[in-house]
GROMACS .gro file of C-alpha atoms in nm:
model
  440
    1MET     CA    1  14.556   2.719  12.988
    2MET     CA    2  14.548   2.779  13.288
    3ILE     CA    3  14.734   3.078  13.238
    4TYR     CA    4  14.451   3.174  13.039
    5ILE     CA    5  14.196   3.144  13.292
    6LYS     CA    6  14.376   3.351  13.612
    7LYS     CA    7  14.415   3.569  13.359
    8ILE     CA    8  14.060   3.573  13.306
    9MET     CA    9  14.012   3.572  13.729
   10ILE     CA   10  14.179   3.944  13.749
   11ILE     CA   11  13.983   4.154  13.603
   12LEU     CA   12  13.658   3.926  13.703
   13CYS     CA   13  13.750   4.056  14.045
   14ILE     CA   14  13.821   4.404  13.986
   15ALA     CA   15  13.512   4.364  13.761
   16GLY     CA   16  13.290   4.309  14.124
   17ILE     CA   17  13.537   4.574  14.291
   18SER     CA   18  13.343   4.855  14.057
   19THR     CA   19  13.003   4.687  14.096
   20ASN     CA   20  12.954   4.652  14.430
   21TYR     CA   21  13.042   5.018  14.451
   22ALA     CA   22  12.705   5.185  14.551
   23GLN     CA   23  12.456   5.380  14.313
   24GLU     CA   24  12.179   5.499  14.200
   25LYS     CA   25  11.828   5.293  14.258
   26LEU     CA   26  11.664   5.374  13.906
   27THR     CA   27  11.294   5.291  13.959
   28LYS     CA   28  11.047   5.324  13.708
   29GLU     CA   29  10.860   5.586  13.812
   30LYS     CA   30  11.181   5.820  13.848
   31ALA     CA   31  11.340   5.713  13.464
   32VAL     CA   32  10.963   5.814  13.448
   33SER     CA   33  10.969   6.159  13.617
   34ILE     CA   34  11.353   6.232  13.474
   35ALA     CA   35  11.335   6.146  13.098
   36LEU     CA   36  11.000   6.445  13.087
   37GLU     CA   37  11.226   6.654  13.186
   38ASN     CA   38  11.526   6.604  12.978
   39ASN     CA   39  11.450   6.372  12.718
   40TYR     CA   40  11.611   6.529  12.383
   41GLY     CA   41  11.302   6.439  12.203
   42ILE     CA   42  11.000   6.531  12.491
   43ILE     CA   43  11.253   6.913  12.517
   44MET     CA   44  11.125   6.976  12.132
   45ALA     CA   45  10.851   6.836  12.126
   46LYS     CA   46  10.667   7.039  12.447
   47ASN     CA   47  10.914   7.395  12.272
   48SER     CA   48  10.700   7.284  11.948
   49THR     CA   49  10.339   7.275  12.156
   50LYS     CA   50  10.430   7.622  12.313
   51VAL     CA   51  10.528   7.787  11.947
   52ALA     CA   52  10.175   7.591  11.798
   53LYS     CA   53  10.005   7.766  12.130
   54ASN     CA   54  10.181   8.207  12.047
   55ASN     CA   55  10.066   8.111  11.693
   56ALA     CA   56   9.668   8.043  11.896
   57SER     CA   57   9.708   8.377  11.984
   58VAL     CA   58   9.558   8.716  11.973
   59TYR     CA   59   9.786   8.836  11.900
   60ASN     CA   60   9.844   8.621  11.554
   61SER     CA   61   9.466   8.631  11.473
   62GLY     CA   62   9.383   8.921  11.363
   63PHE     CA   63   9.037   9.024  11.577
   64LEU     CA   64   9.347   9.323  11.760
   65PRO     CA   65   9.302   9.705  11.518
   66LYS     CA   66   9.657   9.816  11.363
   67LEU     CA   67   9.788  10.135  11.491
   68THR     CA   68  10.053  10.338  11.377
   69ALA     CA   69  10.227  10.678  11.437
   70SER     CA   70  10.499  10.863  11.215
   71ALA     CA   71  10.704  11.223  11.184
   72GLY     CA   72  10.919  11.374  10.989
   73ALA     CA   73  11.124  11.656  10.953
   74ASN     CA   74  11.240  11.869  10.652
   75TYR     CA   75  11.463  12.091  10.542
   76ASN     CA   76  11.502  12.333  10.209
   77SER     CA   77  11.807  12.615  10.103
   78ASN     CA   78  11.812  12.752   9.790
   79ASN     CA   79  11.940  13.065   9.632
   80SER     CA   80  11.635  13.191   9.352
   81GLU     CA   81  11.619  13.564   9.162
   82THR     CA   82  11.300  13.656   9.090
   83THR     CA   83  11.249  13.909   8.791
   84PHE     CA   84  10.950  14.093   8.817
   85ARG     CA   85  10.713  14.234   8.550
   86ASP     CA   86  10.807  14.560   8.573
   87GLY     CA   87  11.175  14.488   8.499
   88THR     CA   88  11.270  14.520   8.851
   89SER     CA   89  11.488  14.223   9.033
   90LEU     CA   90  11.461  14.021   9.355
   91THR     CA   91  11.796  13.791   9.409
   92VAL     CA   92  11.722  13.633   9.756
   93ASN     CA   93  12.095  13.342   9.888
   94ASN     CA   94  12.000  12.995  10.147
   95ASP     CA   95  11.542  13.114  10.146
   96GLU     CA   96  11.529  12.841  10.395
   97SER     CA   97  11.191  12.665  10.508
   98LYS     CA   98  11.118  12.394  10.682
   99SER     CA   99  10.861  12.129  10.785
  100TYR     CA  100  10.684  11.939  10.999
  101ASN     CA  101  10.451  11.676  11.047
  102ALA     CA  102  10.316  11.384  11.259
  103ALA     CA  103  10.025  11.188  11.212
  104VAL     CA  104   9.860  10.886  11.450
  105GLY     CA  105   9.669  10.662  11.220
  106ILE     CA  106   9.463  10.306  11.294
  107ASN     CA  107   9.252  10.083  11.085
  108TYR     CA  108   9.023   9.811  11.123
  109THR     CA  109   8.902   9.511  10.942
  110LEU     CA  110   8.513   9.536  11.079
  111PHE     CA  111   8.396   9.235  10.833
  112ASP     CA  112   8.552   8.988  10.657
  113GLY     CA  113   8.366   8.752  10.564
  114LEU     CA  114   8.382   8.632  10.861
  115GLY     CA  115   8.755   8.444  10.781
  116ARG     CA  116   8.935   8.577  11.059
  117THR     CA  117   8.763   8.373  11.337
  118TYR     CA  118   8.757   8.098  11.137
  119ASN     CA  119   9.095   8.117  11.047
  120TYR     CA  120   9.113   8.180  11.457
  121LYS     CA  121   8.943   7.875  11.549
  122LYS     CA  122   9.216   7.688  11.315
  123LEU     CA  123   9.463   7.862  11.550
  124LYS     CA  124   9.347   7.712  11.868
  125GLU     CA  125   9.262   7.311  11.641
  126ALA     CA  126   9.600   7.319  11.538
  127TYR     CA  127   9.737   7.443  11.886
  128ASN     CA  128   9.536   7.106  12.003
  129LEU     CA  129   9.689   6.871  11.735
  130SER     CA  130  10.018   7.021  11.837
  131GLU     CA  131   9.927   6.886  12.188
  132LEU     CA  132   9.850   6.549  12.069
  133GLU     CA  133  10.138   6.569  11.887
  134ALA     CA  134  10.367   6.634  12.228
  135GLN     CA  135  10.179   6.322  12.372
  136THR     CA  136  10.238   6.059  12.100
  137ILE     CA  137  10.654   6.218  12.129
  138ILE     CA  138  10.640   6.181  12.506
  139GLU     CA  139  10.426   5.775  12.452
  140ASN     CA  140  10.668   5.707  12.233
  141SER     CA  141  11.022   5.810  12.429
  142LEU     CA  142  10.872   5.680  12.715
  143LEU     CA  143  10.804   5.314  12.517
  144GLN     CA  144  11.163   5.289  12.381
  145ILE     CA  145  11.350   5.386  12.792
  146PHE     CA  146  11.073   5.082  12.884
  147ALA     CA  147  11.234   4.901  12.688
  148THR     CA  148  11.553   5.001  12.720
  149TYR     CA  149  11.479   4.969  13.129
  150TYR     CA  150  11.341   4.573  13.082
  151GLU     CA  151  11.660   4.478  12.864
  152VAL     CA  152  11.896   4.725  13.109
  153ALA     CA  153  11.724   4.501  13.394
  154ARG     CA  154  11.750   4.100  13.192
  155LEU     CA  155  12.098   4.197  13.150
  156ALA     CA  156  12.153   4.240  13.477
  157GLN     CA  157  11.934   3.883  13.596
  158ASP     CA  158  12.172   3.757  13.327
  159PHE     CA  159  12.404   3.875  13.480
  160LYS     CA  160  12.421   3.784  13.891
  161ASN     CA  161  12.227   3.416  13.744
  162ILE     CA  162  12.592   3.395  13.500
  163SER     CA  163  12.815   3.474  13.797
  164THR     CA  164  12.618   3.176  14.080
  165SER     CA  165  12.705   2.972  13.712
  166LEU     CA  166  12.965   3.077  13.658
  167ALA     CA  167  13.072   3.025  14.115
  168ILE     CA  168  12.959   2.644  14.049
  169SER     CA  169  13.203   2.629  13.695
  170LYS     CA  170  13.508   2.706  13.939
  171GLN     CA  171  13.352   2.531  14.279
  172ARG     CA  172  13.411   2.273  14.040
  173LEU     CA  173  13.713   2.292  13.884
  174LYS     CA  174  13.863   2.335  14.261
  175ARG     CA  175  13.683   1.997  14.307
  176ALA     CA  176  13.857   1.841  13.944
  177LYS     CA  177  14.213   1.953  14.045
  178TYR     CA  178  14.201   1.791  14.340
  179GLY     CA  179  14.057   1.484  14.231
  180PHE     CA  180  14.355   1.479  13.985
  181GLU     CA  181  14.564   1.540  14.162
  182TYR     CA  182  14.509   1.287  14.446
  183GLY     CA  183  14.458   1.018  14.138
  184GLN     CA  184  14.086   1.021  14.167
  185ASN     CA  185  14.024   1.228  13.782
  186THR     CA  186  14.168   1.138  13.527
  187LYS     CA  187  14.300   1.451  13.277
  188LEU     CA  188  14.010   1.464  13.057
  189GLN     CA  189  13.818   1.586  13.399
  190LEU     CA  190  13.982   1.846  13.470
  191LEU     CA  191  13.979   1.945  13.107
  192ASN     CA  192  13.658   1.982  13.096
  193ALA     CA  193  13.549   2.142  13.421
  194GLU     CA  194  13.840   2.412  13.308
  195VAL     CA  195  13.638   2.460  12.930
  196ASP     CA  196  13.350   2.517  13.079
  197VAL     CA  197  13.555   2.796  13.387
  198ASN     CA  198  13.683   2.942  13.051
  199ASN     CA  199  13.335   3.016  12.838
  200ASP     CA  200  13.190   3.056  13.153
  201SER     CA  201  13.435   3.351  13.194
  202ILE     CA  202  13.376   3.503  12.849
  203LYS     CA  203  13.025   3.499  12.854
  204PHE     CA  204  13.024   3.640  13.277
  205ILE     CA  205  13.209   3.898  13.034
  206SER     CA  206  13.044   3.965  12.819
  207THR     CA  207  12.674   3.938  13.001
  208GLU     CA  208  12.887   4.292  13.153
  209ASN     CA  209  12.978   4.511  12.825
  210LEU     CA  210  12.627   4.443  12.677
  211LEU     CA  211  12.527   4.552  13.038
  212ALA     CA  212  12.713   4.851  13.005
  213ASN     CA  213  12.625   4.901  12.712
  214ALA     CA  214  12.216   4.862  12.810
  215LYS     CA  215  12.268   5.117  13.005
  216ARG     CA  216  12.489   5.443  12.840
  217ASP     CA  217  12.227   5.350  12.643
  218LEU     CA  218  11.916   5.434  12.895
  219ASN     CA  219  12.130   5.746  12.965
  220LEU     CA  220  12.096   5.858  12.661
  221LEU     CA  221  11.732   5.862  12.675
  222LEU     CA  222  11.703   6.005  12.981
  223GLY     CA  223  11.910   6.312  12.826
  224ARG     CA  224  12.200   6.288  13.140
  225ASN     CA  225  12.553   6.176  13.105
  226ILE     CA  226  12.552   5.803  12.959
  227THR     CA  227  12.784   5.744  13.179
  228THR     CA  228  12.573   5.813  13.474
  229PRO     CA  229  12.620   5.486  13.736
  230PHE     CA  230  12.309   5.377  13.839
  231ASP     CA  231  12.108   4.981  13.975
  232ILE     CA  232  11.742   4.941  13.810
  233ASP     CA  233  11.412   4.737  13.938
  234THR     CA  234  11.404   4.386  13.803
  235GLU     CA  235  11.042   4.381  13.882
  236VAL     CA  236  10.784   4.352  13.747
  237SER     CA  237  10.374   4.328  13.820
  238PHE     CA  238  10.180   4.249  13.549
  239THR     CA  239   9.870   4.362  13.797
  240ILE     CA  240   9.607   4.479  13.505
  241ILE     CA  241   9.285   4.228  13.329
  242PHE     CA  242   9.188   4.300  13.045
  243LYS     CA  243   8.941   4.252  12.843
  244LEU     CA  244   8.920   4.228  12.468
  245GLU     CA  245   8.529   4.469  12.406
  246GLU     CA  246   8.673   4.734  12.625
  247LEU     CA  247   9.014   4.784  12.522
  248LEU     CA  248   8.831   4.818  12.118
  249SER     CA  249   8.611   5.114  12.273
  250GLU     CA  250   8.934   5.294  12.487
  251ALA     CA  251   9.124   5.251  12.200
  252LYS     CA  252   8.764   5.426  11.983
  253LYS     CA  253   8.791   5.698  12.203
  254HIS     CA  254   9.098   5.781  12.352
  255ASN     CA  255   9.388   5.649  12.097
  256ILE     CA  256   9.645   5.923  11.992
  257GLU     CA  257   9.581   5.911  11.593
  258ILE     CA  258   9.227   5.883  11.535
  259GLN     CA  259   9.195   6.149  11.773
  260LYS     CA  260   9.453   6.307  11.590
  261VAL     CA  261   9.281   6.274  11.227
  262THR     CA  262   9.023   6.330  11.473
  263LYS     CA  263   9.224   6.721  11.452
  264ASN     CA  264   9.345   6.718  11.123
  265LEU     CA  265   8.959   6.657  10.976
  266ASN     CA  266   8.837   6.951  11.176
  267LEU     CA  267   9.118   7.116  11.033
  268SER     CA  268   9.019   7.035  10.679
  269ASN     CA  269   8.654   7.203  10.764
  270PHE     CA  270   8.764   7.528  10.862
  271ASP     CA  271   9.010   7.549  10.562
  272ILE     CA  272   8.725   7.484  10.377
  273LYS     CA  273   8.470   7.780  10.577
  274ILE     CA  274   8.787   8.034  10.545
  275SER     CA  275   8.789   7.993  10.208
  276LYS     CA  276   8.418   8.064  10.148
  277SER     CA  277   8.467   8.355  10.308
  278GLY     CA  278   8.621   8.503  10.043
  279LEU     CA  279   8.296   8.473   9.862
  280PHE     CA  280   8.131   8.743  10.142
  281PRO     CA  281   8.276   9.204  10.124
  282SER     CA  282   8.470   9.364  10.320
  283LEU     CA  283   8.505   9.604  10.523
  284ASN     CA  284   8.736   9.830  10.593
  285LEU     CA  285   8.802  10.137  10.899
  286ASN     CA  286   9.036  10.301  10.868
  287SER     CA  287   9.089  10.668  11.033
  288SER     CA  288   9.391  10.914  11.135
  289TYR     CA  289   9.476  11.240  11.321
  290GLY     CA  290   9.820  11.483  11.155
  291TRP     CA  291   9.971  11.741  11.240
  292ASN     CA  292  10.193  11.959  10.996
  293LYS     CA  293  10.409  12.281  11.061
  294PHE     CA  294  10.628  12.456  10.778
  295GLU     CA  295  10.825  12.757  10.820
  296ASN     CA  296  10.841  12.969  10.535
  297GLY     CA  297  11.142  13.097  10.372
  298ALA     CA  298  11.147  13.481  10.281
  299THR     CA  299  10.948  13.452   9.901
  300SER     CA  300  10.703  13.273  10.050
  301PHE     CA  301  10.391  13.539  10.106
  302PHE     CA  302  10.252  13.333  10.466
  303GLN     CA  303  10.613  13.263  10.736
  304THR     CA  304  10.446  13.040  10.949
  305GLN     CA  305  10.156  12.783  10.859
  306THR     CA  306   9.991  12.528  11.115
  307SER     CA  307   9.757  12.251  11.061
  308ASN     CA  308   9.649  11.991  11.249
  309GLY     CA  309   9.323  11.674  11.237
  310PHE     CA  310   9.139  11.379  11.206
  311ASN     CA  311   8.979  11.200  10.909
  312ALA     CA  312   8.834  10.848  10.910
  313SER     CA  313   8.712  10.642  10.620
  314LEU     CA  314   8.546  10.371  10.558
  315SER     CA  315   8.563  10.141  10.234
  316LEU     CA  316   8.419   9.784  10.138
  317ASN     CA  317   8.532   9.558   9.923
  318TRP     CA  318   8.420   9.316   9.673
  319ASN     CA  319   8.591   9.059   9.455
  320ILE     CA  320   8.278   8.982   9.211
  321PHE     CA  321   8.487   8.761   9.104
  322ASP     CA  322   8.876   8.615   9.105
  323GLY     CA  323   8.894   8.465   8.805
  324GLY     CA  324   8.798   8.101   9.008
  325ASN     CA  325   9.075   8.119   9.311
  326SER     CA  326   8.849   8.060   9.570
  327LYS     CA  327   8.623   7.746   9.372
  328THR     CA  328   8.936   7.531   9.292
  329ARG     CA  329   9.017   7.647   9.669
  330ILE     CA  330   8.673   7.543   9.827
  331GLN     CA  331   8.674   7.246   9.581
  332ASN     CA  332   9.074   7.119   9.660
  333ALA     CA  333   8.950   7.173  10.012
  334LYS     CA  334   8.670   6.997  10.046
  335ILE     CA  335   8.827   6.712   9.853
  336ASN     CA  336   9.079   6.675  10.151
  337ALA     CA  337   8.820   6.634  10.409
  338GLU     CA  338   8.698   6.418  10.235
  339ASN     CA  339   9.040   6.223  10.189
  340LEU     CA  340   9.105   6.252  10.574
  341ARG     CA  341   8.743   6.126  10.632
  342VAL     CA  342   8.896   5.792  10.437
  343GLN     CA  343   9.176   5.833  10.663
  344LYS     CA  344   8.979   5.812  10.950
  345GLU     CA  345   8.806   5.482  10.872
  346LEU     CA  346   9.124   5.342  10.758
  347ILE     CA  347   9.307   5.442  11.122
  348THR     CA  348   9.020   5.278  11.342
  349SER     CA  349   9.037   4.963  11.140
  350GLU     CA  350   9.423   4.931  11.137
  351ILE     CA  351   9.397   5.032  11.581
  352GLU     CA  352   9.133   4.773  11.545
  353ARG     CA  353   9.298   4.524  11.447
  354ASN     CA  354   9.668   4.636  11.587
  355VAL     CA  355   9.464   4.619  11.982
  356ILE     CA  356   9.360   4.253  11.849
  357ASN     CA  357   9.714   4.181  11.782
  358ALA     CA  358   9.851   4.311  12.072
  359PHE     CA  359   9.606   4.123  12.290
  360GLU     CA  360   9.661   3.822  12.189
  361ILE     CA  361  10.086   3.909  12.236
  362TYR     CA  362   9.984   3.953  12.576
  363ASN     CA  363   9.809   3.687  12.702
  364ASN     CA  364  10.090   3.483  12.462
  365ALA     CA  365  10.308   3.609  12.655
  366LEU     CA  366  10.177   3.548  12.935
  367PHE     CA  367  10.104   3.141  12.886
  368ILE     CA  368  10.530   3.138  12.740
  369LEU     CA  369  10.556   3.317  13.087
  370SER     CA  370  10.371   3.119  13.310
  371ALA     CA  371  10.525   2.734  13.114
  372GLU     CA  372  10.870   2.885  13.156
  373GLU     CA  373  10.827   3.005  13.515
  374LYS     CA  374  10.756   2.613  13.555
  375ASN     CA  375  11.064   2.557  13.341
  376VAL     CA  376  11.318   2.708  13.556
  377GLU     CA  377  11.131   2.522  13.897
  378THR     CA  378  11.176   2.197  13.740
  379ASN     CA  379  11.574   2.277  13.576
  380LYS     CA  380  11.640   2.446  13.907
  381ARG     CA  381  11.559   2.129  14.061
  382ASN     CA  382  11.645   1.841  13.828
  383PHE     CA  383  11.998   2.074  13.895
  384GLU     CA  384  12.010   1.953  14.290
  385ARG     CA  385  11.970   1.595  14.258
  386THR     CA  386  12.233   1.664  13.924
  387GLU     CA  387  12.533   1.802  14.182
  388GLU     CA  388  12.425   1.562  14.462
  389GLN     CA  389  12.421   1.297  14.225
  390PHE     CA  390  12.793   1.416  14.110
  391LYS     CA  391  12.875   1.518  14.492
  392LEU     CA  392  12.894   1.065  14.577
  393GLY     CA  393  13.089   1.070  14.233
  394GLN     CA  394  12.708   0.866  14.049
  395ILE     CA  395  12.747   1.094  13.703
  396THR     CA  396  12.963   1.231  13.525
  397SER     CA  397  13.098   1.575  13.524
  398ILE     CA  398  12.873   1.621  13.139
  399GLU     CA  399  12.551   1.516  13.298
  400PHE     CA  400  12.593   1.735  13.557
  401ARG     CA  401  12.687   2.040  13.317
  402GLN     CA  402  12.444   1.980  13.085
  403ALA     CA  403  12.204   1.993  13.366
  404GLN     CA  404  12.434   2.348  13.487
  405VAL     CA  405  12.337   2.469  13.101
  406ASN     CA  406  12.007   2.333  13.129
  407LEU     CA  407  11.914   2.555  13.404
  408LEU     CA  408  12.078   2.895  13.344
  409ASN     CA  409  11.936   2.845  12.887
  410ALA     CA  410  11.633   2.807  13.109
  411GLN     CA  411  11.688   3.087  13.339
  412SER     CA  412  11.709   3.275  13.081
  413ASN     CA  413  11.493   3.221  12.935
  414LEU     CA  414  11.266   3.343  13.132
  415ASN     CA  415  11.404   3.675  13.181
  416LYS     CA  416  11.288   3.756  12.855
  417VAL     CA  417  10.939   3.659  12.870
  418LYS     CA  418  10.867   3.843  13.198
  419TYR     CA  419  11.003   4.136  12.995
  420ASP     CA  420  10.854   4.137  12.680
  421ALA     CA  421  10.564   3.987  12.856
  422LYS     CA  422  10.530   4.323  13.017
  423ASN     CA  423  10.660   4.524  12.733
  424ALA     CA  424  10.327   4.422  12.543
  425GLU     CA  425  10.104   4.527  12.867
  426LEU     CA  426  10.247   4.844  12.788
  427LYS     CA  427  10.210   4.850  12.441
  428LEU     CA  428   9.790   4.806  12.491
  429LEU     CA  429   9.820   5.068  12.701
  430GLN     CA  430   9.977   5.257  12.431
  431LEU     CA  431   9.726   5.204  12.201
  432THR     CA  432   9.434   5.239  12.433
  433GLY     CA  433   9.494   5.566  12.477
  434LYS     CA  434   9.581   5.488  12.885
  435LEU     CA  435   9.980   5.433  12.916
  436LEU     CA  436  10.070   5.786  13.064
  437ASN     CA  437   9.757   5.782  13.283
  438THR     CA  438   9.927   5.440  13.419
  439LYS     CA  439  10.124   5.393  13.754
  440PHE     CA  440  10.445   5.244  13.695
   0.00000   0.00000   0.00000
């Protein structure tokens, strides 16, 4: 038993040396800044927004004319034999002829039933939707980052408390050894002290390992080297006072999911108008300028011939009846729009429920936090009195150990509740669309 404890002590000393090394102080604000630049999901979301912005450009709208250019050259070499009516004949070998041509053409749709107008507006709205999609990913990523950040903070404080408890247990073991050597303690008291040091040492190493894993998880979410060492800020504040009525009002205005379904509803309305544009005629303008040159062979009447010119045309197309395809598209687009209206009502009701639930969870967490803070203070006073009585020999080591464990458990519960309450607050901010506008 003693040999095993000595091995653990060596490991703890090495761990202490590594953890005492100066490390980066990673504040919440700095973590957010790093994540916005390096988080993999956020980077991909930003790139998707860039694609949507390109799609919403006037170059993808159909409003600009199409300009084409073409050029070509031909060469012919023929052998020919011609017999005339008077019986004479003419033989020509390697009769060469050449031709050249070049043209520039432009075509433009003057009117298409306003289809491209609505399609361009649809692309703009799709870009707005992509920004909301990116914002959703950013918010979810930040919530995940904060949850991991506060998990690191919780484990860091647990690690600190366990370190203190381990130091107390080692001091108790030292006293038990002296007492046993001088005949004041029994072998059982010494063994109990050794077991408690052993248990605290195991808990120390286990917590340290969990803390290291959590730090690697946070580095991964921040999009940087997972072995980057850092310390975090374990302090949290609850300065925001929520009123349920205001929360519900803000959620209906600014919640991302409600905004997204509204954008989808707008897109479906554009789909209806685009489908209806097929019922109208389309008017197209086509124009070109061409140049041609021919260098004829010996048998041709003309040796050379050059021509150039300009032409233009208007064409009107009206698909009077397309077998009912346009009618079907219009009906389906209207049905889709109706489904989106129903979906918006459903999402609004779900958001209202989620806000109420999150509000209650947050308030309950604050109440439990207050109770746990009092519980920790009570256990501290109890442990201090127990420690005094233990040193005076008025209570047993078992009673002392129980007070020590109670204090450690109370501190651990307080850490958990504190960060649970903060995560609940962040969830409320997300539901009301304020997460990205809040100072962390």
